[in-house]
């Protein structure tokens, strides 16, 4: 069956074609990047976003540099520029490093082949995450999710939304509470759009409603994605995730993180070592381009927060499900992936 959501990222005639996520849900349009500068702009402005999608985009960005740059020094400097666009999602640095490595060994062809491999592995990994995660969702679960960890945040299928999608495909009829995810509204704009296209039952709620829903017993499980998972299991994800995890623990609701092993960063010992991106304060002062606060009011816009490992019930990856103590279980899953390559 044809996927109702087109690929987020594609290489077409020496250009990278991206779904322009700034335009959703009003319009499904695409942006084409012909230069590394355009790729960096698309990442910074969030035309493309989400950890696995950034990994694939970064890898294709290196291929683009290899296609046009004169010499290895220029390709290396393009790789540095790509990594510097957004600091928190480790997949970006990971995808760029893999493509750069392939370029150093076999030039443009090697870099492009590696980017294609990252893109197709992403969809396969997400389907596997979906299968493992769907086993953890009881029939008819009421699932809360945050931000967008769907097909749009990946090359396809999605991680947290992939778990929900796999449960729906298995006939488990999940219902999804979609948190709108201020300030950039990835939940309202992107996750709600995806679930609508997929025909999965969903209700959009203001972020501030989560406590009330859990307090009334209306949430069976929370499933979110991740931008970086430290070696001890601390999880960086969209701002607001930590609050949901605290609420879930208080109400005895399982809190699941769904992410590929490429999001696990064993070189980061714990969440305190993760750099959290701070974005333009106008994202908080405005909604969809309309100012909702005095122009001169100070606003703080941390894009991510870190959920301590002790609040995470399980981490679902394409290699299987990790549980506490995460230092051991995550290292085992990363080793399992290394053996497959
Ligand atoms: O700022 P964004 O939209 O790039 O943040 C995205 C998230 O926080 C996602 O939950 C995360 O990248 C996982 S995507 C599968």
mmCIF file of C-alpha atoms and ligand atoms in Angstrom:
data_model
loop_
_atom_site.group_PDB
_atom_site.id
_atom_site.type_symbol
_atom_site.label_atom_id
_atom_site.label_comp_id
_atom_site.label_asym_id
_atom_site.label_seq_id
_atom_site.Cartn_x
_atom_site.Cartn_y
_atom_site.Cartn_z
ATOM 1 C CA UNK A 1 0.000 0.000 0.000
ATOM 2 C CA UNK A 2 1.239 3.500 -0.839
ATOM 3 C CA UNK A 3 2.386 5.511 2.200
ATOM 4 C CA UNK A 4 -0.038 8.433 2.729
ATOM 5 C CA UNK A 5 2.952 10.550 3.829
ATOM 6 C CA UNK A 6 5.597 11.179 1.137
ATOM 7 C CA UNK A 7 9.311 10.782 2.003
ATOM 8 C CA UNK A 8 10.546 13.690 4.106
ATOM 9 C CA UNK A 9 13.907 13.748 2.300
ATOM 10 C CA UNK A 10 14.904 12.670 -1.220
ATOM 11 C CA UNK A 11 17.951 13.101 -3.432
ATOM 12 C CA UNK A 12 16.799 14.247 -6.876
ATOM 13 C CA UNK A 13 19.080 15.308 -9.718
ATOM 14 C CA UNK A 14 21.905 16.597 -7.485
ATOM 15 C CA UNK A 15 19.541 18.391 -5.143
ATOM 16 C CA UNK A 16 18.000 17.542 -1.788
ATOM 17 C CA UNK A 17 14.215 17.714 -1.867
ATOM 18 C CA UNK A 18 12.609 18.234 1.546
ATOM 19 C CA UNK A 19 8.984 18.467 2.642
ATOM 20 C CA UNK A 20 8.765 22.106 3.751
ATOM 21 C CA UNK A 21 7.522 21.593 7.308
ATOM 22 C CA UNK A 22 7.145 25.350 7.881
ATOM 23 C CA UNK A 23 4.163 25.274 5.524
ATOM 24 C CA UNK A 24 2.259 22.388 7.126
ATOM 25 C CA UNK A 25 -0.595 21.807 7.721
ATOM 26 C CA UNK A 26 -1.776 24.532 5.301
ATOM 27 C CA UNK A 27 0.170 23.237 2.274
ATOM 28 C CA UNK A 28 2.170 20.132 1.390
ATOM 29 C CA UNK A 29 5.050 21.729 -0.511
ATOM 30 C CA UNK A 30 8.694 20.937 -1.035
ATOM 31 C CA UNK A 31 11.898 22.920 -0.809
ATOM 32 C CA UNK A 32 14.925 22.031 -2.944
ATOM 33 C CA UNK A 33 18.454 22.627 -1.697
ATOM 34 C CA UNK A 34 21.196 22.913 -4.304
ATOM 35 C CA UNK A 35 23.948 24.208 -2.005
ATOM 36 C CA UNK A 36 25.204 23.475 1.500
ATOM 37 C CA UNK A 37 24.223 27.032 2.474
ATOM 38 C CA UNK A 38 20.630 26.262 1.490
ATOM 39 C CA UNK A 39 20.707 23.009 3.493
ATOM 40 C CA UNK A 40 21.989 24.880 6.581
ATOM 41 C CA UNK A 41 19.197 27.456 6.127
ATOM 42 C CA UNK A 42 16.545 24.726 5.833
ATOM 43 C CA UNK A 43 17.776 23.099 9.064
ATOM 44 C CA UNK A 44 18.009 26.376 11.021
ATOM 45 C CA UNK A 45 14.563 27.559 9.920
ATOM 46 C CA UNK A 46 13.101 24.087 10.607
ATOM 47 C CA UNK A 47 11.921 23.402 7.072
ATOM 48 C CA UNK A 48 13.398 20.037 8.072
ATOM 49 C CA UNK A 49 13.568 18.985 11.737
ATOM 50 C CA UNK A 50 13.445 15.944 13.990
ATOM 51 C CA UNK A 51 16.566 13.986 14.980
ATOM 52 C CA UNK A 52 16.595 11.146 12.386
ATOM 53 C CA UNK A 53 15.582 13.545 9.581
ATOM 54 C CA UNK A 54 18.496 15.801 10.514
ATOM 55 C CA UNK A 55 20.852 12.799 10.361
ATOM 56 C CA UNK A 56 19.831 11.962 6.794
ATOM 57 C CA UNK A 57 19.766 15.616 5.703
ATOM 58 C CA UNK A 58 23.263 16.152 7.115
ATOM 59 C CA UNK A 59 24.557 13.116 5.224
ATOM 60 C CA UNK A 60 23.010 14.314 1.946
ATOM 61 C CA UNK A 61 24.449 17.763 2.711
ATOM 62 C CA UNK A 62 27.942 16.248 2.735
ATOM 63 C CA UNK A 63 27.170 14.512 -0.594
ATOM 64 C CA UNK A 64 26.086 17.879 -2.005
ATOM 65 C CA UNK A 65 29.341 19.468 -0.835
ATOM 66 C CA UNK A 66 31.330 16.587 -2.355
ATOM 67 C CA UNK A 67 29.503 17.107 -5.672
ATOM 68 C CA UNK A 68 30.423 20.782 -5.944
ATOM 69 C CA UNK A 69 33.346 21.578 -3.604
ATOM 70 C CA UNK A 70 36.899 21.774 -4.860
ATOM 71 C CA UNK A 71 38.881 19.425 -2.638
ATOM 72 C CA UNK A 72 38.601 17.628 0.664
ATOM 73 C CA UNK A 73 39.235 20.735 2.817
ATOM 74 C CA UNK A 74 36.108 22.393 1.414
ATOM 75 C CA UNK A 75 34.014 19.263 2.050
ATOM 76 C CA UNK A 76 35.306 19.058 5.637
ATOM 77 C CA UNK A 77 34.457 22.704 6.233
ATOM 78 C CA UNK A 78 30.942 22.165 4.786
ATOM 79 C CA UNK A 79 30.530 19.237 7.199
ATOM 80 C CA UNK A 80 31.461 21.508 10.123
ATOM 81 C CA UNK A 81 28.936 24.120 8.997
ATOM 82 C CA UNK A 82 26.197 21.493 8.798
ATOM 83 C CA UNK A 83 26.920 20.132 12.301
ATOM 84 C CA UNK A 84 26.916 23.659 13.769
ATOM 85 C CA UNK A 85 23.336 24.408 12.621
ATOM 86 C CA UNK A 86 21.622 22.651 15.543
ATOM 87 C CA UNK A 87 23.513 21.239 18.546
ATOM 88 C CA UNK A 88 21.171 18.938 20.471
ATOM 89 C CA UNK A 89 20.126 16.106 18.108
ATOM 90 C CA UNK A 90 23.151 13.807 17.964
ATOM 91 C CA UNK A 91 21.879 12.221 14.734
ATOM 92 C CA UNK A 92 22.954 15.317 12.791
ATOM 93 C CA UNK A 93 26.630 14.998 13.762
ATOM 94 C CA UNK A 94 26.351 11.201 13.359
ATOM 95 C CA UNK A 95 24.929 11.388 9.798
ATOM 96 C CA UNK A 96 27.466 14.031 8.737
ATOM 97 C CA UNK A 97 30.378 11.999 10.175
ATOM 98 C CA UNK A 98 29.271 8.824 8.407
ATOM 99 C CA UNK A 99 28.976 10.554 5.021
ATOM 100 C CA UNK A 100 32.265 12.411 5.510
ATOM 101 C CA UNK A 101 34.022 9.155 6.357
ATOM 102 C CA UNK A 102 32.627 7.571 3.192
ATOM 103 C CA UNK A 103 33.716 10.629 1.187
ATOM 104 C CA UNK A 104 37.298 10.367 2.545
ATOM 105 C CA UNK A 105 37.384 6.737 1.386
ATOM 106 C CA UNK A 106 35.539 6.935 -1.956
ATOM 107 C CA UNK A 107 34.723 10.541 -2.861
ATOM 108 C CA UNK A 108 31.310 11.814 -3.989
ATOM 109 C CA UNK A 109 29.971 8.358 -4.953
ATOM 110 C CA UNK A 110 30.842 7.009 -1.508
ATOM 111 C CA UNK A 111 29.231 9.946 0.317
ATOM 112 C CA UNK A 112 26.033 9.680 -1.714
ATOM 113 C CA UNK A 113 25.821 5.898 -1.286
ATOM 114 C CA UNK A 114 26.243 6.338 2.485
ATOM 115 C CA UNK A 115 23.497 8.993 2.602
ATOM 116 C CA UNK A 116 21.170 6.645 0.682
ATOM 117 C CA UNK A 117 22.044 3.863 3.157
ATOM 118 C CA UNK A 118 21.240 6.116 6.144
ATOM 119 C CA UNK A 119 17.915 7.056 4.548
ATOM 120 C CA UNK A 120 16.793 3.500 3.834
ATOM 121 C CA UNK A 121 18.089 2.176 7.183
ATOM 122 C CA UNK A 122 16.034 4.894 8.908
ATOM 123 C CA UNK A 123 12.732 3.618 7.543
ATOM 124 C CA UNK A 124 13.644 -0.018 8.295
ATOM 125 C CA UNK A 125 14.720 0.907 11.853
ATOM 126 C CA UNK A 126 11.498 2.817 12.467
ATOM 127 C CA UNK A 127 9.393 -0.129 11.360
ATOM 128 C CA UNK A 128 11.325 -2.344 13.799
ATOM 129 C CA UNK A 129 10.862 0.238 16.602
ATOM 130 C CA UNK A 130 7.164 0.195 15.737
ATOM 131 C CA UNK A 131 6.959 -3.581 16.079
ATOM 132 C CA UNK A 132 8.757 -3.648 19.460
ATOM 133 C CA UNK A 133 6.792 -0.659 20.745
ATOM 134 C CA UNK A 134 3.360 -1.867 19.606
ATOM 135 C CA UNK A 135 3.826 -4.960 21.800
ATOM 136 C CA UNK A 136 3.933 -2.603 24.811
ATOM 137 C CA UNK A 137 0.604 -0.894 23.962
ATOM 138 C CA UNK A 138 -2.488 -2.690 25.204
ATOM 139 C CA UNK A 139 -5.556 -2.927 22.937
ATOM 140 C CA UNK A 140 -7.456 0.386 22.744
ATOM 141 C CA UNK A 141 -4.700 2.347 24.564
ATOM 142 C CA UNK A 142 -5.080 6.055 25.085
ATOM 143 C CA UNK A 143 -1.589 7.258 24.155
ATOM 144 C CA UNK A 144 -0.207 10.713 24.814
ATOM 145 C CA UNK A 145 2.579 12.023 22.566
ATOM 146 C CA UNK A 146 4.503 15.280 22.373
ATOM 147 C CA UNK A 147 6.087 17.276 19.546
ATOM 148 C CA UNK A 148 6.409 15.333 16.287
ATOM 149 C CA UNK A 149 8.292 12.063 16.290
ATOM 150 C CA UNK A 150 6.514 10.874 13.167
ATOM 151 C CA UNK A 151 7.424 10.303 9.533
ATOM 152 C CA UNK A 152 8.173 14.026 9.145
ATOM 153 C CA UNK A 153 10.835 13.841 11.874
ATOM 154 C CA UNK A 154 12.498 10.928 10.052
ATOM 155 C CA UNK A 155 12.899 9.846 6.443
ATOM 156 C CA UNK A 156 9.649 7.935 6.892
ATOM 157 C CA UNK A 157 7.286 6.012 9.211
ATOM 158 C CA UNK A 158 8.325 7.707 12.489
ATOM 159 C CA UNK A 159 9.565 6.602 15.912
ATOM 160 C CA UNK A 160 7.013 7.455 18.640
ATOM 161 C CA UNK A 161 4.294 7.892 16.013
ATOM 162 C CA UNK A 162 5.721 4.733 14.395
ATOM 163 C CA UNK A 163 4.878 2.816 17.594
ATOM 164 C CA UNK A 164 1.317 4.151 17.468
ATOM 165 C CA UNK A 165 1.121 3.447 13.750
ATOM 166 C CA UNK A 166 2.326 -0.153 14.205
ATOM 167 C CA UNK A 167 -0.248 -0.651 16.982
ATOM 168 C CA UNK A 168 -2.974 0.640 14.635
ATOM 169 C CA UNK A 169 -1.710 -1.655 11.840
ATOM 170 C CA UNK A 170 -1.892 -4.567 14.309
ATOM 171 C CA UNK A 171 -5.580 -3.777 14.877
ATOM 172 C CA UNK A 172 -5.119 -2.402 18.408
ATOM 173 C CA UNK A 173 -7.162 0.766 17.760
ATOM 174 C CA UNK A 174 -5.079 3.298 19.752
ATOM 175 C CA UNK A 175 -6.441 6.741 20.550
ATOM 176 C CA UNK A 176 -3.850 9.539 20.587
ATOM 177 C CA UNK A 177 -3.736 12.649 22.762
ATOM 178 C CA UNK A 178 -1.624 15.087 20.730
ATOM 179 C CA UNK A 179 -0.010 17.863 22.771
ATOM 180 C CA UNK A 180 0.172 21.026 20.664
ATOM 181 C CA UNK A 181 3.851 21.646 21.646
ATOM 182 C CA UNK A 182 4.389 25.345 22.081
ATOM 183 C CA UNK A 183 6.214 27.362 20.913
ATOM 184 C CA UNK A 184 6.649 25.952 17.382
ATOM 185 C CA UNK A 185 3.528 23.728 17.527
ATOM 186 C CA UNK A 186 5.000 20.569 15.998
ATOM 187 C CA UNK A 187 2.226 18.545 17.689
ATOM 188 C CA UNK A 188 -0.648 20.632 16.359
ATOM 189 C CA UNK A 189 0.824 21.315 12.928
ATOM 190 C CA UNK A 190 2.663 18.074 12.134
ATOM 191 C CA UNK A 191 1.596 15.145 14.350
ATOM 192 C CA UNK A 192 -2.102 15.989 14.002
ATOM 193 C CA UNK A 193 -1.602 16.238 10.211
ATOM 194 C CA UNK A 194 0.142 12.856 10.051
ATOM 195 C CA UNK A 195 -2.429 11.052 12.199
ATOM 196 C CA UNK A 196 -5.225 12.519 10.105
ATOM 197 C CA UNK A 197 -3.563 11.236 6.910
ATOM 198 C CA UNK A 198 -3.066 7.828 8.527
ATOM 199 C CA UNK A 199 -6.675 7.617 9.714
ATOM 200 C CA UNK A 200 -5.640 7.169 13.368
ATOM 201 C CA UNK A 201 -8.049 8.460 15.994
ATOM 202 C CA UNK A 202 -6.540 11.572 17.650
ATOM 203 C CA UNK A 203 -7.514 14.528 19.850
ATOM 204 C CA UNK A 204 -5.456 17.704 19.944
ATOM 205 C CA UNK A 205 -5.003 19.253 23.396
ATOM 206 C CA UNK A 206 -3.203 22.290 24.775
ATOM 207 C CA UNK A 207 0.036 21.233 26.483
ATOM 208 C CA UNK A 208 -1.383 22.556 29.740
ATOM 209 C CA UNK A 209 -4.122 19.876 29.723
ATOM 210 C CA UNK A 210 -1.785 16.919 30.281
ATOM 211 C CA UNK A 211 -2.063 16.945 34.094
ATOM 212 C CA UNK A 212 -5.845 17.075 33.985
ATOM 213 C CA UNK A 213 -6.005 14.158 31.516
ATOM 214 C CA UNK A 214 -3.669 12.006 33.594
ATOM 215 C CA UNK A 215 -5.392 13.010 36.843
ATOM 216 C CA UNK A 216 -8.709 11.750 35.475
ATOM 217 C CA UNK A 217 -7.180 8.463 34.352
ATOM 218 C CA UNK A 218 -7.529 9.237 30.639
ATOM 219 C CA UNK A 219 -3.934 8.391 29.625
ATOM 220 C CA UNK A 220 -2.667 4.769 29.577
ATOM 221 C CA UNK A 221 0.835 5.418 28.255
ATOM 222 C CA UNK A 222 3.072 8.286 27.092
ATOM 223 C CA UNK A 223 5.299 7.727 24.021
ATOM 224 C CA UNK A 224 7.817 10.346 22.886
ATOM 225 C CA UNK A 225 10.903 10.505 20.661
ATOM 226 C CA UNK A 226 14.407 11.666 21.567
ATOM 227 C CA UNK A 227 17.101 13.984 20.248
ATOM 228 C CA UNK A 228 19.923 12.485 22.277
ATOM 229 C CA UNK A 229 20.046 9.693 24.836
ATOM 230 C CA UNK A 230 23.032 9.801 27.191
ATOM 231 C CA UNK A 231 24.894 6.646 28.261
ATOM 232 C CA UNK A 232 23.024 6.592 31.608
ATOM 233 C CA UNK A 233 19.587 6.820 29.907
ATOM 234 C CA UNK A 234 18.886 10.541 30.427
ATOM 235 C CA UNK A 235 16.826 11.715 27.436
ATOM 236 C CA UNK A 236 16.957 15.097 25.677
ATOM 237 C CA UNK A 237 13.754 15.788 23.757
ATOM 238 C CA UNK A 238 11.425 18.675 22.904
ATOM 239 C CA UNK A 239 10.812 21.169 25.704
ATOM 240 C CA UNK A 240 7.877 19.937 27.769
ATOM 241 C CA UNK A 241 8.893 16.262 27.683
ATOM 242 C CA UNK A 242 10.370 16.401 31.204
ATOM 243 C CA UNK A 243 7.122 17.826 32.571
ATOM 244 C CA UNK A 244 5.148 14.977 30.971
ATOM 245 C CA UNK A 245 7.555 12.419 32.482
ATOM 246 C CA UNK A 246 7.096 13.908 35.973
ATOM 247 C CA UNK A 247 3.319 13.808 35.531
ATOM 248 C CA UNK A 248 3.443 10.241 34.225
ATOM 249 C CA UNK A 249 5.496 9.093 37.242
ATOM 250 C CA UNK A 250 3.084 10.837 39.632
ATOM 251 C CA UNK A 251 0.078 9.140 38.022
ATOM 252 C CA UNK A 252 1.768 5.755 37.546
ATOM 253 C CA UNK A 253 1.530 5.971 33.741
ATOM 254 C CA UNK A 254 4.304 4.188 31.749
ATOM 255 C CA UNK A 255 6.631 6.660 30.000
ATOM 256 C CA UNK A 256 8.188 5.214 26.828
ATOM 257 C CA UNK A 257 10.914 6.732 24.648
ATOM 258 C CA UNK A 258 11.114 5.474 21.047
ATOM 259 C CA UNK A 259 14.359 6.176 19.169
ATOM 260 C CA UNK A 260 16.867 4.482 16.865
ATOM 261 C CA UNK A 261 20.210 3.430 18.368
ATOM 262 C CA UNK A 262 21.779 6.284 16.327
ATOM 263 C CA UNK A 263 20.204 8.641 18.906
ATOM 264 C CA UNK A 264 22.099 6.933 21.757
ATOM 265 C CA UNK A 265 25.321 8.812 22.457
ATOM 266 C CA UNK A 266 27.552 6.675 24.676
ATOM 267 C CA UNK A 267 30.195 9.428 24.655
ATOM 268 C CA UNK A 268 27.802 11.670 26.605
ATOM 269 C CA UNK A 269 27.815 10.293 30.174
ATOM 270 C CA UNK A 270 24.600 11.943 31.371
ATOM 271 C CA UNK A 271 22.035 14.604 30.547
ATOM 272 C CA UNK A 272 24.073 17.381 32.162
ATOM 273 C CA UNK A 273 26.588 17.075 29.323
ATOM 274 C CA UNK A 274 23.991 17.583 26.554
ATOM 275 C CA UNK A 275 24.012 21.007 24.890
ATOM 276 C CA UNK A 276 20.474 22.366 24.821
ATOM 277 C CA UNK A 277 19.727 24.645 21.872
ATOM 278 C CA UNK A 278 18.307 28.049 22.694
ATOM 279 C CA UNK A 279 16.263 29.515 19.836
ATOM 280 C CA UNK A 280 15.000 32.977 18.917
ATOM 281 C CA UNK A 281 12.799 34.483 21.639
ATOM 282 C CA UNK A 282 10.330 35.603 18.961
ATOM 283 C CA UNK A 283 9.198 31.968 18.614
ATOM 284 C CA UNK A 284 7.718 32.439 22.105
ATOM 285 C CA UNK A 285 6.500 36.033 21.603
ATOM 286 C CA UNK A 286 4.676 35.084 18.389
ATOM 287 C CA UNK A 287 2.314 32.367 17.192
ATOM 288 C CA UNK A 288 2.260 31.659 13.446
ATOM 289 C CA UNK A 289 3.798 35.064 12.747
ATOM 290 C CA UNK A 290 1.362 37.027 14.944
ATOM 291 C CA UNK A 291 2.800 38.808 17.967
ATOM 292 C CA UNK A 292 1.013 37.698 21.148
ATOM 293 C CA UNK A 293 3.261 39.445 23.692
ATOM 294 C CA UNK A 294 4.803 42.906 23.996
ATOM 295 C CA UNK A 295 7.714 43.156 21.551
ATOM 296 C CA UNK A 296 10.084 44.190 24.342
ATOM 297 C CA UNK A 297 9.183 41.528 26.904
ATOM 298 C CA UNK A 298 12.057 39.176 27.694
ATOM 299 C CA UNK A 299 11.312 35.615 26.546
ATOM 300 C CA UNK A 300 13.403 32.485 27.022
ATOM 301 C CA UNK A 301 13.232 29.760 24.373
ATOM 302 C CA UNK A 302 15.042 26.552 25.308
ATOM 303 C CA UNK A 303 14.129 24.119 22.537
ATOM 304 C CA UNK A 304 14.732 20.931 24.548
ATOM 305 C CA UNK A 305 14.795 19.587 28.094
ATOM 306 C CA UNK A 306 16.394 16.550 29.685
ATOM 307 C CA UNK A 307 14.308 13.831 31.314
ATOM 308 C CA UNK A 308 16.234 11.899 33.984
ATOM 309 C CA UNK A 309 16.570 8.174 33.283
ATOM 310 C CA UNK A 310 14.758 7.278 36.497
ATOM 311 C CA UNK A 311 11.508 8.644 34.992
ATOM 312 C CA UNK A 312 11.809 6.586 31.785
ATOM 313 C CA UNK A 313 10.004 3.220 31.899
ATOM 314 C CA UNK A 314 11.631 1.845 28.721
ATOM 315 C CA UNK A 315 13.580 2.939 25.647
ATOM 316 C CA UNK A 316 12.365 1.248 22.462
ATOM 317 C CA UNK A 317 14.965 0.924 19.701
ATOM 318 C CA UNK A 318 15.255 -1.045 16.460
ATOM 319 C CA UNK A 319 17.517 -3.507 18.322
ATOM 320 C CA UNK A 320 15.007 -4.173 21.087
ATOM 321 C CA UNK A 321 13.731 -2.614 24.311
ATOM 322 C CA UNK A 322 16.130 -1.216 26.934
ATOM 323 C CA UNK A 323 15.161 -1.061 30.596
ATOM 324 C CA UNK A 324 16.945 0.121 33.748
ATOM 325 C CA UNK A 325 19.821 0.049 34.475
ATOM 326 C CA UNK A 326 20.276 1.848 31.160
ATOM 327 C CA UNK A 327 24.081 2.060 31.321
ATOM 328 C CA UNK A 328 24.151 -1.669 30.663
ATOM 329 C CA UNK A 329 21.081 -2.158 28.434
ATOM 330 C CA UNK A 330 21.858 0.768 26.085
ATOM 331 C CA UNK A 331 25.493 -0.299 25.629
ATOM 332 C CA UNK A 332 24.272 -3.797 24.742
ATOM 333 C CA UNK A 333 21.903 -2.464 22.044
ATOM 334 C CA UNK A 334 24.607 -0.211 20.553
ATOM 335 C CA UNK A 335 26.966 -3.226 20.385
ATOM 336 C CA UNK A 336 24.221 -5.248 18.678
ATOM 337 C CA UNK A 337 23.939 -2.567 15.981
ATOM 338 C CA UNK A 338 27.731 -2.424 15.510
ATOM 339 C CA UNK A 339 27.793 -6.188 14.874
ATOM 340 C CA UNK A 340 25.258 -5.764 12.045
ATOM 341 C CA UNK A 341 27.332 -3.257 10.038
HETATM 342 O O1 LIG B 1 12.981 21.061 17.348
HETATM 343 P P1 LIG B 1 12.563 19.807 16.640
HETATM 344 O O2 LIG B 1 11.214 19.879 16.008
HETATM 345 O O3 LIG B 1 13.645 19.316 15.694
HETATM 346 O O4 LIG B 1 12.464 18.731 17.825
HETATM 347 C C1 LIG B 1 12.083 17.424 17.504
HETATM 348 C C2 LIG B 1 11.899 16.557 18.679
HETATM 349 O O5 LIG B 1 12.107 16.955 19.815
HETATM 350 C C3 LIG B 1 11.543 15.120 18.412
HETATM 351 O O6 LIG B 1 10.776 14.592 19.449
HETATM 352 C C4 LIG B 1 12.839 14.299 18.278
HETATM 353 O O7 LIG B 1 13.704 14.870 17.352
HETATM 354 C C5 LIG B 1 12.556 12.898 17.901
HETATM 355 S S1 LIG B 1 12.083 12.767 16.226
HETATM 356 C C6 LIG B 1 11.848 11.165 15.799
#
